[in-house]
XYZ file of C-alpha atoms in Angstrom:
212
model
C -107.897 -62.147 62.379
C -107.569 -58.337 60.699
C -105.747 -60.152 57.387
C -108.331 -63.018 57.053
C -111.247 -60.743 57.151
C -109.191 -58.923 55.132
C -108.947 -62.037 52.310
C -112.543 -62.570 53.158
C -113.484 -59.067 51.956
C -111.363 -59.272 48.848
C -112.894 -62.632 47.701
C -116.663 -61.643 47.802
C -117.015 -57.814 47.728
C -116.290 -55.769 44.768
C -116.355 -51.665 43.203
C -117.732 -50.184 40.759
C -114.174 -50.198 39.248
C -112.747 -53.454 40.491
C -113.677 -56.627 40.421
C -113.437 -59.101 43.386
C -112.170 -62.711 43.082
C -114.960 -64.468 43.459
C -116.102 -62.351 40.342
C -112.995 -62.541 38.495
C -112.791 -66.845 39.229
C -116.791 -67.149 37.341
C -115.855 -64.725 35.185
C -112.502 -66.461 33.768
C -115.539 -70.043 34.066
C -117.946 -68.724 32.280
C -115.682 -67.337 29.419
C -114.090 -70.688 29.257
C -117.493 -72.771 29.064
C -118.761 -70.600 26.218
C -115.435 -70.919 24.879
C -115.320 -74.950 24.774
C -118.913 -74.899 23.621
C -118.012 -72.535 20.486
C -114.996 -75.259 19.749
C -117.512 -78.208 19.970
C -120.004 -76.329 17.579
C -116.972 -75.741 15.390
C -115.695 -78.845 15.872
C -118.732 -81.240 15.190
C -118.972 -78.883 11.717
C -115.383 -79.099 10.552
C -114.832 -75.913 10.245
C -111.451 -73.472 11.470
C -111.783 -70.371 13.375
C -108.793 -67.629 13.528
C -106.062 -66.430 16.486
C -104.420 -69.372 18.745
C -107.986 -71.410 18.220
C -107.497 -71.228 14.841
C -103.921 -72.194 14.494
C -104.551 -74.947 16.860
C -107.753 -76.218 14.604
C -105.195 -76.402 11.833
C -102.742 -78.412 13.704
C -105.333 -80.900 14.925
C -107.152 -81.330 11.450
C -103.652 -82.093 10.359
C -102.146 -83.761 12.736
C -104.696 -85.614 14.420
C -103.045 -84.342 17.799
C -106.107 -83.445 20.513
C -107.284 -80.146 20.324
C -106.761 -79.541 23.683
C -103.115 -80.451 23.599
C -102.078 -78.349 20.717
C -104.608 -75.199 22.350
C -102.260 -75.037 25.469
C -98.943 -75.891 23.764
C -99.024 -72.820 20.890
C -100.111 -70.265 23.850
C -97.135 -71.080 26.387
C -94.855 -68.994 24.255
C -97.349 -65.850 24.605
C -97.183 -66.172 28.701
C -94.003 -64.017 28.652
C -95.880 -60.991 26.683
C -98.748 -61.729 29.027
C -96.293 -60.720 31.394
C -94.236 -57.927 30.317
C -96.932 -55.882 28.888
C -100.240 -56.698 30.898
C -98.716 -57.345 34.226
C -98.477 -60.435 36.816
C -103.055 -60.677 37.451
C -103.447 -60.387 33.320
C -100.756 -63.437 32.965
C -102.439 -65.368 35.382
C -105.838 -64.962 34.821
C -105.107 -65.920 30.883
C -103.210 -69.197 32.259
C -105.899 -70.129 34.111
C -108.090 -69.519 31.251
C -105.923 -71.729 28.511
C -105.907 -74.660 31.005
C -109.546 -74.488 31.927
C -110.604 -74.597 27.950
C -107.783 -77.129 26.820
C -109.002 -79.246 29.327
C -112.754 -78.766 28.780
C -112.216 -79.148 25.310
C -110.766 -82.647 26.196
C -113.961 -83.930 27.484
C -117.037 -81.981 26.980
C -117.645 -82.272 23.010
C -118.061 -85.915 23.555
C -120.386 -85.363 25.886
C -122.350 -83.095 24.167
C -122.780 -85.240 21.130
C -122.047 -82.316 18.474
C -120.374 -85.125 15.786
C -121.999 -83.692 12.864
C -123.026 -79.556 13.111
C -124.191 -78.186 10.049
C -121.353 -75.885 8.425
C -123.436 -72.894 8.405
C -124.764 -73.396 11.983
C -121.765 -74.061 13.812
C -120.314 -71.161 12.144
C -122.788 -68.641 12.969
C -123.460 -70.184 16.590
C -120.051 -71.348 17.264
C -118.309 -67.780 16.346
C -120.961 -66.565 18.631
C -120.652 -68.487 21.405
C -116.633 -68.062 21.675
C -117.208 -64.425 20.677
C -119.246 -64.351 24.239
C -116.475 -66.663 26.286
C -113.621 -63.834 24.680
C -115.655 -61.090 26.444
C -116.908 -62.715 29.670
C -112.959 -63.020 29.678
C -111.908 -59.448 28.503
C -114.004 -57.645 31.090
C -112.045 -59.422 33.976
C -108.671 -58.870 32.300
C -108.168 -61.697 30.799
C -108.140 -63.897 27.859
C -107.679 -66.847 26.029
C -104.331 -66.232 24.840
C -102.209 -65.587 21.948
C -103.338 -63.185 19.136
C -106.170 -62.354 22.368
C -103.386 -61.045 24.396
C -101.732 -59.019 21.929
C -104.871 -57.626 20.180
C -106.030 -56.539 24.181
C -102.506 -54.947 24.934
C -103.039 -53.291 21.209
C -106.289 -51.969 22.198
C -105.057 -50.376 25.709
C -102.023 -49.199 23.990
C -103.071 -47.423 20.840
C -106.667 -47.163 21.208
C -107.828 -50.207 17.928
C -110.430 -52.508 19.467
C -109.752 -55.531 19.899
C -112.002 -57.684 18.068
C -110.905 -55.689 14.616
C -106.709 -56.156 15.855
C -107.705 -60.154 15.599
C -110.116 -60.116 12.804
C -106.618 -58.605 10.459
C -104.703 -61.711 12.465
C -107.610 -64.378 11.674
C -107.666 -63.807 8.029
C -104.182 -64.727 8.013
C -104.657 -67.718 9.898
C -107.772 -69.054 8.041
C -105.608 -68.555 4.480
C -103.816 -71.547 5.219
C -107.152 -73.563 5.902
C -107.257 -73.481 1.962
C -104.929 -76.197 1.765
C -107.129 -78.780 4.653
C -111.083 -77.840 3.584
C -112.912 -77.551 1.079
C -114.102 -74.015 0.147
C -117.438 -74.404 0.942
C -116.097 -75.423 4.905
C -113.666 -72.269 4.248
C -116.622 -69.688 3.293
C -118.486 -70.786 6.500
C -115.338 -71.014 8.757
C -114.922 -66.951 7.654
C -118.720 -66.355 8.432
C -118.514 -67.810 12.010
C -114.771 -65.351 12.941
C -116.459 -62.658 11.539
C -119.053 -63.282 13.628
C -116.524 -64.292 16.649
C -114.990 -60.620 16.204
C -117.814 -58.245 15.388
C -119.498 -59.628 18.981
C -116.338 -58.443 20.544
C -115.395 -55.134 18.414
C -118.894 -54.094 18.975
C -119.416 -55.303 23.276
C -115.803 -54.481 24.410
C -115.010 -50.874 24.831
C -112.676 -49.850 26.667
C -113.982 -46.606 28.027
C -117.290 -48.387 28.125
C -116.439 -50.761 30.652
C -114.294 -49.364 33.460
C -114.117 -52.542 35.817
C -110.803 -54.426 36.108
């Protein structure tokens, strides 16, 4: 009886310094939601984004290969850093993460109709909206993988925030978008990860936010 009330009292209650499950499971849903909708917006536009997103964007516009599919496949290889360097919770959390979006990302755009976005719009609202998913995901130690997980463990290591660690890896990324888009699509897909990393390098501070 002592250890379930014991499970009970971890799922539901939290500190001011920890979250409790229940928090960190609608944290790691809510993340992934706004995520999927951002990748719809982008989607429906044509447009690239940077980190793991990105590279998977790239592979899908040239590929033809789900979205989804390639999302989940490029991040397995990151699991082990997820693991050595953010510990056994962080790894987890993240997995959970990548599966939830890939497999959102499988259904919901249909659904939500989003076939042709306005370049401009879905950059500015799309960048936004996974901007918002990255932190709902940050604050509960997680993320959605990739250059996420190394640009967090950059930020708790040597002190760079996180949003401006990816912005340097998305630039790299959206250089090879030259060769799928037009530039027009390429000045817009720029606009919407600047706008995906300034929402995070300005929210997600570290000393900030003290709940993990």
């Amino acid at each position: 009886m002592t250890a379930v009330r014991g499970a009970f009292t971890a799922l539901i209650h939290s500190r001011a310094e920890r979250h409790s499950l229940l928090e960190d499971a609608q944290g790691i849903v809510a993340g992934s939601m706004l995520a999927v909708l951002g990748v719809a917006l982008l989607q429906g536009a044509g447009l690239f984004t940077g980190g793991t997103a990105g590279a998977a964007f790239l592979l899908h516009y040239a590929t033809g290969l789900s979205f989804g599919a390639c999302f989940f496949a490029i991040n397995l290889p990151f699991a082990y850093l997820a693991y050595r360097r953010l510990g056994m919770g962080f790894t987890l959390k993240t997995f959970a993460a990548i599966a939830l979006t890939a497999l959102l990302s499988e259904v919901v755009p249909a659904q939500l109709g989003l076939a042709r976005v306005d370049p401009l719009v879905g950059g500015l609202f799309g960048g936004l909206a996974i901007g918002a998913g990255m932190l709902a995901l940050f604050r509960h130690r997680a993320s959605l993988g990739g250059i996420g997980i190394l640009a967090v463990y950059i930020q708790d290591r040597f002190g760079f925030r996180a949003g401006l660690v990816q912005l340097g890896f998305d630039a790299v990324i959206l250089a090879f978008a030259v060769f799928l888009a037009s530039p027009f699509i390429i000045l817009c897909s720029v606009l919407g990860a600047l706008v995906l990393n300034l929402t995070i390098a300005v929210n997600h501070r570290k000393d900030r936010y003290i709940a993990f």
